Structure formats: structure tokens, C-alpha cells
PDB file of C-alpha atoms in Angstrom:
ATOM      1  CA  GLN A  15      47.027  -6.141  27.973  1.00 45.00           C
ATOM      2  CA  ALA A  16      46.553  -9.709  26.957  1.00 46.00           C
ATOM      3  CA  CYS A  17      46.517 -12.456  29.480  1.00 47.00           C
ATOM      4  CA  THR A  18      49.623 -14.619  29.066  1.00 52.00           C
ATOM      5  CA  GLN A  19      49.124 -16.967  32.048  1.00 61.00           C
ATOM      6  CA  THR A  20      48.669 -20.682  31.349  1.00 73.00           C
ATOM      7  CA  TYR A  21      46.461 -22.867  33.469  1.00 74.00           C
ATOM      8  CA  ILE A  22      45.309 -26.485  33.887  1.00 79.00           C
ATOM      9  CA  VAL A  23      41.566 -27.295  34.149  1.00 76.00           C
ATOM     10  CA  LYS A  24      41.100 -29.684  37.173  1.00 78.00           C
ATOM     11  CA  ASN A  25      37.308 -29.527  37.427  1.00 79.00           C
ATOM     12  CA  TYR A  26      35.663 -29.493  33.968  1.00 82.00           C
ATOM     13  CA  PHE A  27      32.196 -29.260  35.517  1.00 86.00           C
ATOM     14  CA  TYR A  28      32.863 -25.791  37.213  1.00 82.00           C
ATOM     15  CA  TYR A  29      34.963 -24.714  34.208  1.00 83.00           C
ATOM     16  CA  TYR A  30      32.181 -25.229  31.653  1.00 86.00           C
ATOM     17  CA  LEU A  31      29.527 -24.128  34.060  1.00 86.00           C
ATOM     18  CA  PHE A  32      31.044 -20.772  34.728  1.00 84.00           C
ATOM     19  CA  LYS A  33      32.292 -20.264  31.180  1.00 84.00           C
ATOM     20  CA  PHE A  34      28.646 -20.769  30.071  1.00 86.00           C
ATOM     21  CA  SER A  35      27.452 -18.540  32.879  1.00 85.00           C
ATOM     22  CA  ALA A  36      29.816 -15.843  31.825  1.00 84.00           C
ATOM     23  CA  ALA A  37      28.432 -16.034  28.277  1.00 82.00           C
ATOM     24  CA  LEU A  38      25.005 -14.920  29.639  1.00 81.00           C
ATOM     25  CA  GLY A  39      26.446 -11.547  30.167  1.00 79.00           C
ATOM     26  CA  GLU A  40      27.765 -11.149  26.562  1.00 81.00           C
ATOM     27  CA  GLU A  41      26.605 -10.205  23.091  1.00 80.00           C
ATOM     28  CA  ILE A  42      25.736 -13.784  22.000  1.00 83.00           C
ATOM     29  CA  PHE A  43      23.103 -13.960  24.853  1.00 84.00           C
ATOM     30  CA  TYR A  44      21.682 -10.485  24.125  1.00 85.00           C
ATOM     31  CA  ILE A  45      21.287 -11.010  20.441  1.00 84.00           C
ATOM     32  CA  THR A  46      19.483 -14.352  20.960  1.00 86.00           C
ATOM     33  CA  PHE A  47      17.466 -14.190  24.247  1.00 87.00           C
ATOM     34  CA  LEU A  48      16.140 -10.628  24.044  1.00 87.00           C
ATOM     35  CA  PRO A  49      14.772 -11.215  20.325  1.00 89.00           C
ATOM     36  CA  PHE A  50      13.637 -14.629  21.333  1.00 88.00           C
ATOM     37  CA  THR A  51      11.255 -13.182  23.991  1.00 88.00           C
ATOM     38  CA  TYR A  52       9.985 -10.673  21.413  1.00 87.00           C
ATOM     39  CA  TRP A  53       9.161 -13.410  18.845  1.00 86.00           C
ATOM     40  CA  ASN A  54       7.968 -16.149  21.208  1.00 84.00           C
ATOM     41  CA  VAL A  55       6.873 -14.774  24.641  1.00 81.00           C
ATOM     42  CA  ASP A  56       5.342 -11.272  24.707  1.00 81.00           C
ATOM     43  CA  HIS A  57       6.108  -7.920  23.200  1.00 85.00           C
ATOM     44  CA  SER A  58       5.586  -5.992  26.386  1.00 85.00           C
ATOM     45  CA  VAL A  59       7.891  -8.331  28.328  1.00 86.00           C
ATOM     46  CA  SER A  60      10.654  -7.843  25.659  1.00 88.00           C
ATOM     47  CA  ARG A  61      10.164  -4.008  25.584  1.00 89.00           C
ATOM     48  CA  ARG A  62      10.572  -3.747  29.288  1.00 88.00           C
ATOM     49  CA  MET A  63      13.700  -5.815  29.279  1.00 89.00           C
ATOM     50  CA  VAL A  64      15.233  -3.817  26.495  1.00 90.00           C
ATOM     51  CA  ILE A  65      14.458  -0.588  28.429  1.00 89.00           C
ATOM     52  CA  ILE A  66      15.997  -1.752  31.656  1.00 90.00           C
ATOM     53  CA  TRP A  67      18.998  -3.455  30.088  1.00 90.00           C
ATOM     54  CA  SER A  68      20.034  -0.342  27.959  1.00 90.00           C
ATOM     55  CA  ILE A  69      19.743   2.072  30.958  1.00 91.00           C
ATOM     56  CA  VAL A  70      21.451  -0.223  33.364  1.00 91.00           C
ATOM     57  CA  MET A  71      24.257  -1.057  31.074  1.00 90.00           C
ATOM     58  CA  TYR A  72      24.889   2.589  30.048  1.00 92.00           C
ATOM     59  CA  ILE A  73      25.206   3.553  33.750  1.00 91.00           C
ATOM     60  CA  GLY A  74      27.373   0.474  34.417  1.00 89.00           C
ATOM     61  CA  GLN A  75      29.864   1.254  31.593  1.00 89.00           C
ATOM     62  CA  VAL A  76      30.135   4.874  32.396  1.00 89.00           C
ATOM     63  CA  SER A  77      30.600   4.214  36.001  1.00 89.00           C
ATOM     64  CA  LYS A  78      33.638   1.925  35.240  1.00 87.00           C
ATOM     65  CA  ASP A  79      35.341   4.709  33.384  1.00 83.00           C
ATOM     66  CA  ILE A  80      34.622   7.383  36.017  1.00 86.00           C
ATOM     67  CA  LEU A  81      35.496   5.300  39.025  1.00 82.00           C
ATOM     68  CA  LYS A  82      38.604   3.680  37.251  1.00 82.00           C
ATOM     69  CA  TRP A  83      39.003   0.864  39.747  1.00 82.00           C
ATOM     70  CA  PRO A  84      41.377  -1.717  38.481  1.00 82.00           C
ATOM     71  CA  ARG A  85      40.557  -5.461  37.753  1.00 81.00           C
ATOM     72  CA  PRO A  86      42.211  -8.135  40.033  1.00 79.00           C
ATOM     73  CA  LEU A  87      45.948  -8.373  39.571  1.00 75.00           C
ATOM     74  CA  SER A  88      47.206 -11.201  37.493  1.00 70.00           C
ATOM     75  CA  PRO A  89      49.213 -13.000  38.960  1.00 71.00           C
ATOM     76  CA  PRO A  90      48.088 -14.073  41.518  1.00 73.00           C
ATOM     77  CA  VAL A  91      44.625 -14.326  39.768  1.00 76.00           C
ATOM     78  CA  VAL A  92      44.437 -16.316  36.678  1.00 72.00           C
ATOM     79  CA  LYS A  93      42.309 -14.604  34.112  1.00 74.00           C
ATOM     80  CA  LEU A  94      40.444 -16.878  31.651  1.00 71.00           C
ATOM     81  CA  GLU A  95      39.372 -13.961  29.269  1.00 73.00           C
ATOM     82  CA  MET A  96      41.406 -11.507  27.401  1.00 68.00           C
ATOM     83  CA  ARG A  97      39.193  -8.938  25.626  1.00 63.00           C
ATOM     84  CA  THR A  98      37.640  -7.308  28.757  1.00 60.00           C
ATOM     85  CA  ASN A  99      41.014  -7.101  30.550  1.00 63.00           C
ATOM     86  CA  ALA A 100      41.573  -3.619  29.153  1.00 67.00           C
ATOM     87  CA  GLU A 101      38.344  -2.434  31.017  1.00 75.00           C
ATOM     88  CA  TYR A 102      38.160  -1.123  34.552  1.00 76.00           C
ATOM     89  CA  GLY A 103      36.482  -3.429  37.161  1.00 78.00           C
ATOM     90  CA  MET A 104      33.852  -1.578  39.262  1.00 85.00           C
ATOM     91  CA  PRO A 105      30.996  -2.220  38.813  1.00 89.00           C
ATOM     92  CA  SER A 106      30.706  -5.631  37.034  1.00 88.00           C
ATOM     93  CA  THR A 107      28.443  -5.038  34.172  1.00 87.00           C
ATOM     94  CA  HIS A 108      27.901  -8.818  33.753  1.00 86.00           C
ATOM     95  CA  ALA A 109      26.444  -8.815  37.208  1.00 88.00           C
ATOM     96  CA  MET A 110      24.434  -5.695  36.271  1.00 90.00           C
ATOM     97  CA  ALA A 111      23.019  -7.132  33.199  1.00 89.00           C
ATOM     98  CA  ALA A 112      22.126 -10.525  34.725  1.00 89.00           C
ATOM     99  CA  THR A 113      20.339  -9.001  37.592  1.00 90.00           C
ATOM    100  CA  ALA A 114      18.499  -6.659  35.448  1.00 90.00           C
ATOM    101  CA  ILE A 115      17.534  -8.981  32.691  1.00 90.00           C
ATOM    102  CA  SER A 116      16.537 -12.038  34.986  1.00 89.00           C
ATOM    103  CA  PHE A 117      14.536  -9.901  37.510  1.00 91.00           C
ATOM    104  CA  SER A 118      12.915  -7.797  34.902  1.00 90.00           C
ATOM    105  CA  PHE A 119      11.759 -10.947  33.082  1.00 89.00           C
ATOM    106  CA  PHE A 120      10.356 -12.330  36.280  1.00 89.00           C
ATOM    107  CA  ILE A 121       8.643  -9.136  37.325  1.00 87.00           C
ATOM    108  CA  ALA A 122       7.165  -8.631  33.778  1.00 84.00           C
ATOM    109  CA  THR A 123       5.851 -12.083  33.473  1.00 85.00           C
ATOM    110  CA  MET A 124       4.633 -12.927  37.002  1.00 82.00           C
ATOM    111  CA  ASN A 125       1.357 -11.163  36.521  1.00 76.00           C
ATOM    112  CA  GLN A 126       0.728 -12.176  32.867  1.00 77.00           C
ATOM    113  CA  TYR A 127       1.394 -16.039  32.972  1.00 76.00           C
ATOM    114  CA  LYS A 128       0.319 -18.621  35.470  1.00 78.00           C
ATOM    115  CA  TYR A 129       3.435 -20.152  37.112  1.00 76.00           C
ATOM    116  CA  PRO A 130       4.589 -20.404  40.753  1.00 81.00           C
ATOM    117  CA  SER A 131       6.027 -17.017  41.520  1.00 81.00           C
ATOM    118  CA  GLU A 132       8.441 -18.694  43.890  1.00 83.00           C
ATOM    119  CA  LEU A 133       9.838 -20.769  41.116  1.00 87.00           C
ATOM    120  CA  GLY A 134      10.367 -17.650  39.011  1.00 84.00           C
ATOM    121  CA  LEU A 135      12.062 -15.741  41.787  1.00 88.00           C
ATOM    122  CA  VAL A 136      14.479 -18.741  42.440  1.00 91.00           C
ATOM    123  CA  ALA A 137      15.133 -18.999  38.712  1.00 89.00           C
ATOM    124  CA  ALA A 138      16.048 -15.242  38.530  1.00 89.00           C
ATOM    125  CA  PHE A 139      18.169 -15.483  41.622  1.00 91.00           C
ATOM    126  CA  VAL A 140      20.053 -18.593  40.345  1.00 91.00           C
ATOM    127  CA  VAL A 141      20.727 -17.115  36.878  1.00 89.00           C
ATOM    128  CA  SER A 142      22.069 -13.826  38.225  1.00 90.00           C
ATOM    129  CA  THR A 143      24.045 -15.631  40.934  1.00 90.00           C
ATOM    130  CA  LEU A 144      25.711 -17.947  38.450  1.00 89.00           C
ATOM    131  CA  VAL A 145      26.803 -14.978  36.272  1.00 89.00           C
ATOM    132  CA  CYS A 146      28.142 -13.178  39.253  1.00 88.00           C
ATOM    133  CA  LEU A 147      30.077 -16.220  40.402  1.00 88.00           C
ATOM    134  CA  SER A 148      31.464 -16.710  36.810  1.00 87.00           C
ATOM    135  CA  ARG A 149      33.109 -13.339  37.099  1.00 87.00           C
ATOM    136  CA  LEU A 150      35.009 -14.491  40.151  1.00 84.00           C
ATOM    137  CA  TYR A 151      35.952 -17.869  38.698  1.00 83.00           C
ATOM    138  CA  THR A 152      37.335 -16.336  35.511  1.00 81.00           C
ATOM    139  CA  GLY A 153      39.408 -13.927  37.520  1.00 81.00           C
ATOM    140  CA  MET A 154      37.735 -10.808  35.912  1.00 81.00           C
ATOM    141  CA  HIS A 155      36.293  -9.093  39.027  1.00 82.00           C
ATOM    142  CA  THR A 156      36.691  -8.912  42.674  1.00 85.00           C
ATOM    143  CA  VAL A 157      33.850  -9.759  45.117  1.00 88.00           C
ATOM    144  CA  LEU A 158      33.181  -6.043  45.643  1.00 89.00           C
ATOM    145  CA  ASP A 159      32.856  -5.489  41.877  1.00 88.00           C
ATOM    146  CA  VAL A 160      30.176  -8.179  41.620  1.00 90.00           C
ATOM    147  CA  ILE A 161      28.224  -7.162  44.756  1.00 91.00           C
ATOM    148  CA  GLY A 162      28.382  -3.572  43.744  1.00 90.00           C
ATOM    149  CA  GLY A 163      27.225  -4.322  40.189  1.00 90.00           C
ATOM    150  CA  ALA A 164      24.322  -6.389  41.467  1.00 90.00           C
ATOM    151  CA  LEU A 165      23.251  -3.871  44.031  1.00 92.00           C
ATOM    152  CA  ILE A 166      23.385  -0.961  41.514  1.00 92.00           C
ATOM    153  CA  SER A 167      21.239  -3.034  39.208  1.00 91.00           C
ATOM    154  CA  ALA A 168      18.723  -3.895  41.826  1.00 91.00           C
ATOM    155  CA  VAL A 169      18.394  -0.198  42.950  1.00 92.00           C
ATOM    156  CA  LEU A 170      17.945   0.923  39.350  1.00 91.00           C
ATOM    157  CA  LEU A 171      15.235  -1.788  38.791  1.00 89.00           C
ATOM    158  CA  MET A 172      13.376  -0.562  41.947  1.00 89.00           C
ATOM    159  CA  LEU A 173      13.651   3.065  40.877  1.00 90.00           C
ATOM    160  CA  LEU A 174      12.507   2.316  37.300  1.00 87.00           C
ATOM    161  CA  TYR A 175       9.755  -0.208  37.982  1.00 86.00           C
ATOM    162  CA  PRO A 176       7.100   2.404  39.004  1.00 86.00           C
ATOM    163  CA  ALA A 177       7.702   4.206  35.683  1.00 87.00           C
ATOM    164  CA  TRP A 178       7.718   1.067  33.548  1.00 85.00           C
ATOM    165  CA  ASP A 179       4.193   1.590  32.119  1.00 85.00           C
ATOM    166  CA  THR A 180       4.574   5.326  31.530  1.00 88.00           C
ATOM    167  CA  ILE A 181       7.910   4.837  29.672  1.00 87.00           C
ATOM    168  CA  ASP A 182       6.510   1.981  27.703  1.00 85.00           C
ATOM    169  CA  HIS A 183       3.298   4.055  26.773  1.00 87.00           C
ATOM    170  CA  LEU A 184       5.583   7.049  25.594  1.00 87.00           C
ATOM    171  CA  LEU A 185       7.793   4.757  23.442  1.00 87.00           C
ATOM    172  CA  LEU A 186       4.770   3.309  21.680  1.00 87.00           C
ATOM    173  CA  THR A 187       2.687   6.429  21.088  1.00 87.00           C
ATOM    174  CA  SER A 188       4.792   9.570  21.200  1.00 88.00           C
ATOM    175  CA  PRO A 189       5.516  11.160  17.793  1.00 90.00           C
ATOM    176  CA  PHE A 190       8.921  12.190  19.007  1.00 90.00           C
ATOM    177  CA  CYS A 191       9.912   8.500  19.947  1.00 88.00           C
ATOM    178  CA  PRO A 192      11.770   7.677  16.800  1.00 90.00           C
ATOM    179  CA  LEU A 193      13.875  10.957  16.700  1.00 92.00           C
ATOM    180  CA  LEU A 194      14.690  10.758  20.383  1.00 90.00           C
ATOM    181  CA  SER A 195      15.400   7.086  20.338  1.00 90.00           C
ATOM    182  CA  VAL A 196      18.187   7.793  17.863  1.00 92.00           C
ATOM    183  CA  VAL A 197      19.461  11.343  18.832  1.00 92.00           C
ATOM    184  CA  VAL A 198      19.774  10.801  22.659  1.00 92.00           C
ATOM    185  CA  PRO A 199      21.772   7.593  22.478  1.00 92.00           C
ATOM    186  CA  LEU A 200      24.127   9.119  19.680  1.00 92.00           C
ATOM    187  CA  VAL A 201      24.656  12.165  21.868  1.00 92.00           C
ATOM    188  CA  LEU A 202      25.489   9.881  24.941  1.00 91.00           C
ATOM    189  CA  CYS A 203      27.929   7.823  22.682  1.00 90.00           C
ATOM    190  CA  TYR A 204      29.841  10.844  21.299  1.00 90.00           C
ATOM    191  CA  ASN A 205      30.147  12.389  24.723  1.00 89.00           C
ATOM    192  CA  TYR A 206      31.221   9.096  26.493  1.00 87.00           C
ATOM    193  CA  PRO A 207      33.918   9.750  29.172  1.00 86.00           C
ATOM    194  CA  LYS A 208      37.390   9.935  27.704  1.00 83.00           C
ATOM    195  CA  LEU A 209      40.296   7.710  28.818  1.00 76.00           C
ATOM    196  CA  ASP A 210      44.111   8.010  28.535  1.00 75.00           C
ATOM    197  CA  TYR A 211      44.098   4.793  26.618  1.00 77.00           C
ATOM    198  CA  TYR A 212      41.828   2.737  24.497  1.00 76.00           C
ATOM    199  CA  SER A 213      39.094   0.658  26.292  1.00 77.00           C
ATOM    200  CA  PRO A 214      36.259  -1.309  24.592  1.00 82.00           C
ATOM    201  CA  THR A 215      33.691   0.139  26.929  1.00 85.00           C
ATOM    202  CA  ARG A 216      32.752   3.012  24.588  1.00 86.00           C
ATOM    203  CA  GLY A 217      32.388   0.501  21.691  1.00 86.00           C
ATOM    204  CA  ASP A 218      30.306  -1.827  23.930  1.00 87.00           C
ATOM    205  CA  THR A 219      28.212   1.057  25.078  1.00 90.00           C
ATOM    206  CA  THR A 220      27.471   2.157  21.643  1.00 92.00           C
ATOM    207  CA  THR A 221      26.659  -1.417  20.675  1.00 91.00           C
ATOM    208  CA  ILE A 222      24.096  -1.566  23.447  1.00 91.00           C
ATOM    209  CA  LEU A 223      22.464   1.805  22.901  1.00 93.00           C
ATOM    210  CA  GLY A 224      22.378   1.234  19.125  1.00 93.00           C
ATOM    211  CA  ALA A 225      20.651  -2.123  19.506  1.00 92.00           C
ATOM    212  CA  ALA A 226      18.098  -0.535  21.902  1.00 92.00           C
ATOM    213  CA  ALA A 227      17.540   2.432  19.558  1.00 94.00           C
ATOM    214  CA  GLY A 228      16.809   0.274  16.568  1.00 93.00           C
ATOM    215  CA  ALA A 229      14.521  -1.903  18.650  1.00 92.00           C
ATOM    216  CA  THR A 230      12.690   1.050  20.102  1.00 93.00           C
ATOM    217  CA  VAL A 231      12.046   2.585  16.729  1.00 92.00           C
ATOM    218  CA  GLY A 232      10.752  -0.959  15.708  1.00 91.00           C
ATOM    219  CA  PHE A 233       8.559  -0.994  18.792  1.00 90.00           C
ATOM    220  CA  TRP A 234       6.973   2.361  17.741  1.00 90.00           C
ATOM    221  CA  LEU A 235       6.536   1.410  14.114  1.00 89.00           C
ATOM    222  CA  ASN A 236       4.878  -2.005  14.931  1.00 86.00           C
ATOM    223  CA  ASN A 237       2.489  -0.132  17.320  1.00 84.00           C
ATOM    224  CA  GLN A 238       1.623   2.464  14.698  1.00 81.00           C
ATOM    225  CA  TYR A 239       1.279   0.337  11.564  1.00 78.00           C
ATOM    226  CA  ALA A 240       1.167  -3.309  12.554  1.00 67.00           C
ATOM    227  CA  ALA A 241      -0.487  -5.632  15.007  1.00 53.00           C
ATOM    228  CA  PRO A 242       0.663  -4.734  18.456  1.00 48.00           C
ATOM    229  CA  ALA A 243       1.678  -8.203  19.518  1.00 43.00           C
ATOM    230  CA  TYR A 244       1.457 -11.907  18.507  1.00 44.00           C
ATOM    231  CA  THR A 245      -1.783 -13.251  19.433  1.00 41.00           C
ATOM    232  CA  SER A 246      -1.754 -16.277  21.770  1.00 43.00           C
ATOM    233  CA  LYS A 247      -4.761 -18.453  21.092  1.00 40.00           C
ATOM    234  CA  SER A 248      -6.091 -20.424  23.942  1.00 37.00           C
ATOM    235  CA  PHE A 249      -5.751 -24.129  23.637  1.00 35.00           C
ATOM    236  CA  GLN A 250      -6.264 -27.406  25.659  1.00 38.00           C
ATOM    237  CA  PRO A 251      -3.159 -29.125  26.861  1.00 38.00           C
ATOM    238  CA  GLY A 252      -2.187 -32.037  24.790  1.00 38.00           C
ATOM    239  CA  LEU A 253       1.001 -33.631  23.453  1.00 38.00           C
ATOM    240  CA  PRO A 254       0.263 -32.775  19.605  1.00 42.00           C
ATOM    241  CA  LEU A 255      -0.707 -29.227  20.297  1.00 45.00           C
ATOM    242  CA  VAL A 256       2.315 -28.688  22.467  1.00 51.00           C
ATOM    243  CA  THR A 257       4.524 -30.336  19.943  1.00 65.00           C
ATOM    244  CA  SER A 258       3.154 -28.086  17.152  1.00 71.00           C
ATOM    245  CA  ARG A 259       3.755 -24.960  19.121  1.00 78.00           C
ATOM    246  CA  MET A 260       7.275 -25.984  19.886  1.00 81.00           C
ATOM    247  CA  VAL A 261       7.911 -26.489  16.067  1.00 82.00           C
ATOM    248  CA  PHE A 262       6.622 -22.913  15.566  1.00 80.00           C
ATOM    249  CA  VAL A 263       8.780 -21.605  18.334  1.00 82.00           C
ATOM    250  CA  LEU A 264      11.940 -23.267  16.985  1.00 86.00           C
ATOM    251  CA  ALA A 265      11.136 -22.250  13.372  1.00 84.00           C
ATOM    252  CA  ARG A 266      10.604 -18.640  14.354  1.00 86.00           C
ATOM    253  CA  SER A 267      13.729 -18.512  16.541  1.00 87.00           C
ATOM    254  CA  PHE A 268      15.976 -20.251  13.911  1.00 90.00           C
ATOM    255  CA  LEU A 269      14.847 -17.871  11.096  1.00 90.00           C
ATOM    256  CA  GLY A 270      15.030 -14.943  13.281  1.00 90.00           C
ATOM    257  CA  ILE A 271      18.480 -15.529  14.568  1.00 91.00           C
ATOM    258  CA  LEU A 272      19.815 -16.293  11.108  1.00 93.00           C
ATOM    259  CA  VAL A 273      18.403 -13.024   9.667  1.00 93.00           C
ATOM    260  CA  VAL A 274      19.716 -11.147  12.572  1.00 93.00           C
ATOM    261  CA  LEU A 275      23.254 -12.544  12.245  1.00 93.00           C
ATOM    262  CA  LEU A 276      23.139 -11.920   8.469  1.00 95.00           C
ATOM    263  CA  THR A 277      22.132  -8.385   9.177  1.00 93.00           C
ATOM    264  CA  ARG A 278      24.950  -7.756  11.583  1.00 92.00           C
ATOM    265  CA  TRP A 279      27.504  -9.305   9.137  1.00 93.00           C
ATOM    266  CA  LEU A 280      26.181  -7.362   6.142  1.00 94.00           C
ATOM    267  CA  MET A 281      25.876  -3.871   8.066  1.00 92.00           C
ATOM    268  CA  LYS A 282      29.337  -4.337   9.663  1.00 91.00           C
ATOM    269  CA  ASN A 283      30.923  -4.734   6.165  1.00 91.00           C
ATOM    270  CA  VAL A 284      29.019  -1.952   4.428  1.00 92.00           C
ATOM    271  CA  VAL A 285      29.374   0.641   7.215  1.00 90.00           C
ATOM    272  CA  LEU A 286      33.055  -0.106   7.574  1.00 89.00           C
ATOM    273  CA  GLY A 287      33.592   0.038   3.914  1.00 88.00           C
ATOM    274  CA  VAL A 288      31.866   3.507   3.754  1.00 90.00           C
ATOM    275  CA  LEU A 289      33.885   4.839   6.793  1.00 88.00           C
ATOM    276  CA  SER A 290      37.190   3.525   5.354  1.00 87.00           C
ATOM    277  CA  TYR A 291      36.507   5.335   2.237  1.00 86.00           C
ATOM    278  CA  ARG A 292      35.446   8.521   4.053  1.00 86.00           C
ATOM    279  CA  TYR A 293      38.487   8.696   6.314  1.00 84.00           C
ATOM    280  CA  LYS A 294      40.972   6.944   4.045  1.00 85.00           C
ATOM    281  CA  PHE A 295      42.096   3.939   6.188  1.00 83.00           C
ATOM    282  CA  PRO A 296      42.448   0.224   5.476  1.00 86.00           C
ATOM    283  CA  ILE A 297      39.427  -1.670   6.535  1.00 81.00           C
ATOM    284  CA  ARG A 298      41.568  -4.009   8.691  1.00 82.00           C
ATOM    285  CA  ASP A 299      43.265  -1.179  10.486  1.00 81.00           C
ATOM    286  CA  LEU A 300      42.208  -1.807  14.195  1.00 83.00           C
ATOM    287  CA  ASP A 301      43.646   1.411  15.453  1.00 82.00           C
ATOM    288  CA  ALA A 302      41.703   3.461  12.900  1.00 83.00           C
ATOM    289  CA  ARG A 303      38.515   1.582  13.816  1.00 82.00           C
ATOM    290  CA  ARG A 304      38.969   2.592  17.427  1.00 84.00           C
ATOM    291  CA  ARG A 305      38.825   6.216  16.619  1.00 86.00           C
ATOM    292  CA  LEU A 306      35.734   8.118  17.887  1.00 84.00           C
ATOM    293  CA  GLU A 307      34.651   9.224  14.390  1.00 86.00           C
ATOM    294  CA  VAL A 308      34.773   5.692  13.220  1.00 86.00           C
ATOM    295  CA  GLU A 309      33.788   3.491  16.144  1.00 87.00           C
ATOM    296  CA  VAL A 310      30.579   5.258  17.141  1.00 89.00           C
ATOM    297  CA  PRO A 311      28.939   5.448  13.774  1.00 91.00           C
ATOM    298  CA  TYR A 312      30.303   1.887  12.914  1.00 91.00           C
ATOM    299  CA  LYS A 313      28.897   0.300  15.995  1.00 91.00           C
ATOM    300  CA  PHE A 314      25.798   2.401  16.161  1.00 93.00           C
ATOM    301  CA  VAL A 315      24.485   1.868  12.704  1.00 93.00           C
ATOM    302  CA  THR A 316      25.368  -1.835  12.645  1.00 93.00           C
ATOM    303  CA  TYR A 317      23.525  -2.604  15.867  1.00 93.00           C
ATOM    304  CA  SER A 318      20.574  -0.272  15.401  1.00 94.00           C
ATOM    305  CA  SER A 319      20.121  -2.156  12.183  1.00 94.00           C
ATOM    306  CA  VAL A 320      20.114  -5.456  14.261  1.00 93.00           C
ATOM    307  CA  GLY A 321      17.594  -4.100  16.615  1.00 92.00           C
ATOM    308  CA  PHE A 322      15.336  -2.842  13.845  1.00 94.00           C
ATOM    309  CA  THR A 323      15.547  -6.106  12.031  1.00 93.00           C
ATOM    310  CA  ALA A 324      14.754  -8.199  15.089  1.00 91.00           C
ATOM    311  CA  THR A 325      11.663  -6.110  15.837  1.00 91.00           C
ATOM    312  CA  VAL A 326      10.319  -5.274  12.361  1.00 90.00           C
ATOM    313  CA  ILE A 327      11.787  -7.350   9.491  1.00 91.00           C
ATOM    314  CA  VAL A 328      11.807 -10.589  11.370  1.00 91.00           C
ATOM    315  CA  PRO A 329       8.103 -10.435  12.457  1.00 90.00           C
ATOM    316  CA  LEU A 330       7.186  -9.559   8.796  1.00 89.00           C
ATOM    317  CA  LEU A 331       9.030 -12.678   7.599  1.00 89.00           C
ATOM    318  CA  HIS A 332       7.246 -14.710  10.202  1.00 85.00           C
ATOM    319  CA  GLN A 333       3.971 -13.371   9.058  1.00 86.00           C
ATOM    320  CA  LEU A 334       4.761 -14.036   5.381  1.00 88.00           C
ATOM    321  CA  LEU A 335       5.797 -17.588   6.099  1.00 84.00           C
ATOM    322  CA  GLY A 336       2.891 -18.306   8.250  1.00 81.00           C
ATOM    323  CA  LEU A 337       4.833 -18.769  11.466  1.00 76.00           C
ATOM    324  CA  MET A 338       2.804 -16.502  13.616  1.00 72.00           C
TER     325      MET A 338
END
């Protein structure tokens, strides 16, 4: 149900801080930060974050629809978001994603780059805490939802960490990787727990697994047929060199995000057009787009194309334009 409460903002600092923090657990963050690390930081770091993110989010989304714990009642809580109100509350997938991404980034980089580990740990803790607090501020979760999500994510991270290298090696070298990367997520999406009413959790889960599937196929192809990673040339610190590197980072990021967004827009329209023709429904019919036979292929094909574009097409463009 839509949120109909009105509210007055009395503290704009907290309001914008927590609205921004909430966005760190949404699609706009995933579609920019995860590719950014692939283009500008390190391929191995990005691969590990994608693996952890997709597994953690799938378990979190499924747990919501199995436990069926309601979100906070409104009133008395004032809800600042509308879309996710139809979902159940426990666990908070914002808390899960923030914990998984921030700490997996810290763990994956602390042994590869020279920076104070204490600073990295504090940064990961601050980011995950801000996202968790944002879910309380926006009225979308209880304290228990947030704590539960963060703890589940932390446990999964500890369980998966010893197998990181093994999973990564298999994703890069196994001849079965492309097939399994597509088939397994599709099976999980088509067999998602059924609810008595529509919830965006199945569509969101398909989006996440689709993006991870496309990225994983891209990882495999790059390892088989292209350079395994961007080469980072050593250089002496200096303002001109630092400025030059920043220009390249900004150029790669701007071009990459533009191409990714164009891919998402194009594939959404193409896939919806094909499905509307196949199942005979108007392309703007929201109820028809929520049907299993429409929602899963629409979301999966669109976002697997996004993941593939971010890991294969964009790096090729970077190479062609001399932005490596």
C-alpha cells in the first residue's frame, strides 16, 4: 500500500544524510559503484564483491518472504518511502547489502593496497552503520530487522570468505561457468517463494541475480580471451601524474555509466516489446508485467545484459579509446 502520511522536515542535515545513506542500498548505487571498482580499482576485488552481494541478497530476499514479518506500522511510524512498503521487513536487505559490500571491499583490498587497515575498517563500519540507521529514520524497518540483516550478512561473509579464492578460480576457469551462471539463477528466480499478493521482492531478486549472471559470464570471457585485469603501472607521487590518473578515472567512469544506462534502457524496451507481443498485453500494463512469465525474463535479460556490458563491452570501449 502507498504511504499517505504527510510530514514536515525539521532537520535537513539528518534528512538528506539518511536519504542519501538509504540510496547506498538501492539499484542506483549497485549500478555505479560495482562497475566503478571493476573499471578503476581491481578486477579481483569487483568479482568478490559481486559474488558476495548476489548470494547475500538472494538469501535476504527469500528470507523475507519465508518469515513474512511485517514492516513497522504506519502510523505511528512515518514512512518516507513507498515502493518497498509492499515487502516484508525481516531481514533488512539494505543492511545486508551495505554490510556485505563495505566489508568485502575492505577485506579484498586490505592485502592488495597500502592503506591503514584501521581506517578501512572504520570506513566499512561507518558506511554499513549509516545505511542501517537510514532504514530506521525512513520508517522502513524495526531495530530487529536491521540488526538481523547485518548479523546474517556478517555470518555469510565469514562462511564464504575461506572459499573466495576457490569460487573465483572456478568462475574464471571452469568451462561450465557460463552455462551454470545463467541456468542456476534462472531456476532460482522461476522457483521463488510464492506470496498471496504481489511483492517487488521477486523482481528485485531477478534483477540482482541477472546482473550477477551477466557479470560472471563477462568475467569468464575476459579471463579466456582478454587481458585478465587492467595493468596498474607504478609511478612516483606528483600532482601532474595524480591529476592525469584522475582524468582517466573520471573518463572511464562517465563513459561506462553512460553505456550501462543506455544498455538498461534499450534492453528494457526491447524485451518488454517482445514479451508484450508474445503474451498479448499492452506494454504499459503494470499487472501483466508482474506476471511470472513476464517479470522474470524481462528483468533477467535486461540486467544480465547490464552486467555483461559493464564487464565486457565497456572495457573494450575503454581500450579502443585509449582510456586503459
